[in-house]
Amino acid sequence: MRHYIIPIMTMMLCLTACARNKNAVPNTSTTTQSAVDTTPYTGETTPSHPLIGKKYVDVSVGGTDGRQHKLSEYIGGKATKGKKKYVLVDFWASWCRPCMMEMPNVKSNWERYRSQGFEVVGISLDGNRQAWMQAINNNGYLWPQLSDLNGFDCSAAALYGIEYIPWNFLCNEEGIIVAVELRGEDLANKLKEIYE
């Protein structure tokens, strides 16, 4: 009986998310935030999500180099000849166990499809620079990483109404959001649909 407990608990962790403090009052001052579904991840993508089909909203966040970077530096524009440029904007944090469990999946898909035009931009909701940088360096996350080190009060998280992580969205070359909450096999299947 004991050998069943660990797989069941692992599966439950994978289907949960690290959420904002439930007592916190969400900022609803932007129209973008009110359009974001804050229902915890259920293991299925939501094809009718209100952000799908809309252009992403640009935001400036600090990078690992200490400078401010805009999402528009990474999203939009054509990939090199013959490639399709898609960018996954991935919200995560080093302290978030479900995020850290999902990161090997993000990394393996990035490694598999980056030569075909797939990119990832990480936006961390960390509050501790050392923990954030250690997670990036120890795990080999070589794609652009951004954070203003304000936790859930990160400017990008506020703009997109992020109430739990991991959470992500996928943009095409025109900057249109084509999918949200791509985790596990959902990410691999979507990229296979695009690139194979």
GROMACS .gro file of C-alpha atoms in nm:
model
  196
    1MET     CA    1   0.000   0.000   0.000
    2ARG     CA    2   0.282   0.240   0.088
    3HIS     CA    3   0.432   0.219  -0.262
    4TYR     CA    4   0.111   0.368  -0.406
    5ILE     CA    5   0.122   0.680  -0.187
    6ILE     CA    6   0.425   0.847  -0.347
    7PRO     CA    7   0.299   0.823  -0.710
    8ILE     CA    8  -0.044   0.947  -0.605
    9MET     CA    9   0.101   1.242  -0.413
   10THR     CA   10   0.333   1.324  -0.705
   11MET     CA   11   0.039   1.325  -0.944
   12MET     CA   12  -0.158   1.553  -0.711
   13LEU     CA   13   0.133   1.797  -0.695
   14CYS     CA   14   0.154   1.802  -1.074
   15LEU     CA   15  -0.212   1.893  -1.103
   16THR     CA   16  -0.191   2.174  -0.853
   17ALA     CA   17  -0.035   2.514  -0.871
   18CYS     CA   18   0.136   2.762  -0.644
   19ALA     CA   19  -0.128   3.023  -0.577
   20ARG     CA   20  -0.123   3.381  -0.458
   21ASN     CA   21  -0.222   3.438  -0.098
   22LYS     CA   22  -0.597   3.366  -0.095
   23ASN     CA   23  -0.658   3.666   0.135
   24ALA     CA   24  -0.493   3.905  -0.109
   25VAL     CA   25  -0.728   4.133  -0.298
   26PRO     CA   26  -0.652   4.104  -0.670
   27ASN     CA   27  -0.585   4.424  -0.862
   28THR     CA   28  -0.863   4.456  -1.118
   29SER     CA   29  -0.766   4.799  -1.245
   30THR     CA   30  -0.668   4.675  -1.594
   31THR     CA   31  -0.900   4.530  -1.851
   32THR     CA   32  -0.639   4.270  -1.942
   33GLN     CA   33  -0.646   4.123  -1.594
   34SER     CA   34  -1.021   4.080  -1.585
   35ALA     CA   35  -0.995   3.880  -1.908
   36VAL     CA   36  -0.759   3.624  -1.757
   37ASP     CA   37  -0.907   3.299  -1.630
   38THR     CA   38  -0.774   3.234  -1.280
   39THR     CA   39  -0.915   2.881  -1.250
   40PRO     CA   40  -0.640   2.647  -1.126
   41TYR     CA   41  -0.487   2.413  -1.382
   42THR     CA   42  -0.690   2.096  -1.442
   43GLY     CA   43  -0.464   1.914  -1.684
   44GLU     CA   44  -0.642   2.035  -1.997
   45THR     CA   45  -0.583   2.340  -2.212
   46THR     CA   46  -0.871   2.582  -2.250
   47PRO     CA   47  -0.923   2.645  -2.623
   48SER     CA   48  -1.187   2.910  -2.552
   49HIS     CA   49  -0.967   3.106  -2.309
   50PRO     CA   50  -1.035   3.480  -2.353
   51LEU     CA   51  -0.670   3.557  -2.434
   52ILE     CA   52  -0.651   3.315  -2.727
   53GLY     CA   53  -0.662   3.504  -3.054
   54LYS     CA   54  -0.561   3.834  -2.893
   55LYS     CA   55  -0.230   4.014  -2.926
   56TYR     CA   56  -0.005   3.994  -2.622
   57VAL     CA   57   0.039   4.309  -2.411
   58ASP     CA   58   0.397   4.435  -2.389
   59VAL     CA   59   0.557   4.486  -2.049
   60SER     CA   60   0.905   4.573  -1.924
   61VAL     CA   61   1.070   4.351  -1.659
   62GLY     CA   62   1.425   4.331  -1.524
   63GLY     CA   63   1.655   4.065  -1.664
   64THR     CA   64   1.937   3.860  -1.517
   65ASP     CA   65   2.174   4.124  -1.656
   66GLY     CA   66   2.016   4.392  -1.432
   67ARG     CA   67   1.864   4.581  -1.727
   68GLN     CA   68   1.497   4.624  -1.818
   69HIS     CA   69   1.371   4.413  -2.108
   70LYS     CA   70   1.040   4.426  -2.292
   71LEU     CA   71   0.853   4.118  -2.408
   72SER     CA   72   0.858   4.277  -2.754
   73GLU     CA   73   1.233   4.211  -2.767
   74TYR     CA   74   1.149   3.842  -2.791
   75ILE     CA   75   0.796   3.816  -2.933
   76GLY     CA   76   0.708   3.900  -3.290
   77GLY     CA   77   0.924   3.939  -3.592
   78LYS     CA   78   1.020   3.665  -3.829
   79ALA     CA   79   1.241   3.373  -3.741
   80THR     CA   80   1.524   3.292  -3.977
   81LYS     CA   81   1.427   3.169  -4.322
   82GLY     CA   82   1.215   2.857  -4.324
   83LYS     CA   83   1.145   2.858  -3.949
   84LYS     CA   84   0.832   2.938  -3.752
   85LYS     CA   85   0.889   3.170  -3.459
   86TYR     CA   86   0.676   3.086  -3.158
   87VAL     CA   87   0.748   3.216  -2.808
   88LEU     CA   88   0.632   3.061  -2.483
   89VAL     CA   89   0.606   3.318  -2.201
   90ASP     CA   90   0.644   3.105  -1.890
   91PHE     CA   91   0.558   3.234  -1.541
   92TRP     CA   92   0.736   3.039  -1.267
   93ALA     CA   93   0.936   3.072  -0.942
   94SER     CA   94   1.221   2.880  -0.782
   95TRP     CA   95   1.014   2.830  -0.464
   96CYS     CA   96   0.719   2.679  -0.654
   97ARG     CA   97   0.743   2.298  -0.649
   98PRO     CA   98   0.493   2.242  -0.936
   99CYS     CA   99   0.693   2.496  -1.143
  100MET     CA  100   1.020   2.318  -1.077
  101MET     CA  101   0.857   1.984  -1.162
  102GLU     CA  102   0.734   2.128  -1.494
  103MET     CA  103   1.063   2.296  -1.591
  104PRO     CA  104   1.232   1.978  -1.725
  105ASN     CA  105   0.939   1.950  -1.967
  106VAL     CA  106   0.980   2.312  -2.079
  107LYS     CA  107   1.356   2.261  -2.115
  108SER     CA  108   1.330   1.939  -2.318
  109ASN     CA  109   1.076   2.097  -2.557
  110TRP     CA  110   1.295   2.408  -2.592
  111GLU     CA  111   1.595   2.190  -2.672
  112ARG     CA  112   1.395   1.987  -2.923
  113TYR     CA  113   1.235   2.276  -3.115
  114ARG     CA  114   1.460   2.580  -3.071
  115SER     CA  115   1.649   2.508  -3.394
  116GLN     CA  116   1.310   2.534  -3.570
  117GLY     CA  117   1.223   2.874  -3.419
  118PHE     CA  118   1.075   2.794  -3.075
  119GLU     CA  119   1.179   3.029  -2.793
  120VAL     CA  120   1.096   3.057  -2.424
  121VAL     CA  121   1.096   3.368  -2.206
  122GLY     CA  122   1.081   3.296  -1.834
  123ILE     CA  123   0.919   3.545  -1.598
  124SER     CA  124   0.993   3.455  -1.239
  125LEU     CA  125   0.779   3.550  -0.942
  126ASP     CA  126   1.077   3.509  -0.711
  127GLY     CA  127   1.153   3.765  -0.443
  128ASN     CA  128   1.508   3.651  -0.379
  129ARG     CA  129   1.767   3.715  -0.652
  130GLN     CA  130   2.009   3.453  -0.522
  131ALA     CA  131   1.744   3.175  -0.522
  132TRP     CA  132   1.626   3.282  -0.870
  133MET     CA  133   1.977   3.286  -1.018
  134GLN     CA  134   2.067   2.958  -0.849
  135ALA     CA  135   1.763   2.784  -1.000
  136ILE     CA  136   1.852   2.920  -1.346
  137ASN     CA  137   2.220   2.824  -1.325
  138ASN     CA  138   2.180   2.486  -1.152
  139ASN     CA  139   1.916   2.368  -1.398
  140GLY     CA  140   2.060   2.514  -1.719
  141TYR     CA  141   1.770   2.739  -1.817
  142LEU     CA  142   1.948   2.907  -2.108
  143TRP     CA  143   1.654   3.104  -2.246
  144PRO     CA  144   1.592   3.470  -2.144
  145GLN     CA  145   1.488   3.506  -1.780
  146LEU     CA  146   1.312   3.811  -1.638
  147SER     CA  147   1.201   3.910  -1.288
  148ASP     CA  148   1.152   4.229  -1.092
  149LEU     CA  149   1.185   4.019  -0.773
  150ASN     CA  150   0.845   4.132  -0.642
  151GLY     CA  151   0.679   3.791  -0.621
  152PHE     CA  152   0.315   3.797  -0.729
  153ASP     CA  153   0.339   4.176  -0.742
  154CYS     CA  154   0.563   4.144  -1.049
  155SER     CA  155   0.451   4.400  -1.311
  156ALA     CA  156   0.396   4.127  -1.574
  157ALA     CA  157   0.201   3.908  -1.332
  158ALA     CA  158  -0.019   4.205  -1.241
  159LEU     CA  159  -0.075   4.291  -1.608
  160TYR     CA  160  -0.180   3.936  -1.698
  161GLY     CA  161  -0.372   3.877  -1.375
  162ILE     CA  162  -0.158   3.584  -1.266
  163GLU     CA  163  -0.304   3.426  -0.954
  164TYR     CA  164  -0.117   3.093  -0.969
  165ILE     CA  165   0.193   2.944  -1.125
  166PRO     CA  166   0.311   2.771  -1.332
  167TRP     CA  167   0.117   2.957  -1.601
  168ASN     CA  168   0.214   3.036  -1.960
  169PHE     CA  169   0.099   3.152  -2.299
  170LEU     CA  170   0.227   3.081  -2.650
  171CYS     CA  171   0.256   3.356  -2.914
  172ASN     CA  172   0.303   3.324  -3.289
  173GLU     CA  173   0.516   3.550  -3.514
  174GLU     CA  174   0.248   3.820  -3.516
  175GLY     CA  175   0.237   3.826  -3.136
  176ILE     CA  176  -0.104   3.659  -3.124
  177ILE     CA  177  -0.167   3.430  -2.829
  178VAL     CA  178  -0.246   3.087  -2.973
  179ALA     CA  179  -0.256   2.879  -2.652
  180VAL     CA  180  -0.247   2.913  -2.274
  181GLU     CA  181  -0.158   2.677  -1.989
  182LEU     CA  182   0.051   2.437  -2.194
  183ARG     CA  183   0.189   2.192  -1.940
  184GLY     CA  184   0.310   1.835  -1.964
  185GLU     CA  185   0.203   1.660  -2.283
  186ASP     CA  186  -0.007   1.960  -2.385
  187LEU     CA  187   0.310   2.160  -2.459
  188ALA     CA  188   0.474   1.876  -2.650
  189ASN     CA  189   0.156   1.811  -2.851
  190LYS     CA  190   0.110   2.178  -2.943
  191LEU     CA  191   0.472   2.213  -3.056
  192LYS     CA  192   0.450   1.889  -3.252
  193GLU     CA  193   0.139   2.027  -3.425
  194ILE     CA  194   0.332   2.345  -3.514
  195TYR     CA  195   0.671   2.204  -3.610
  196GLU     CA  196   0.617   1.850  -3.736
   0.00000   0.00000   0.00000
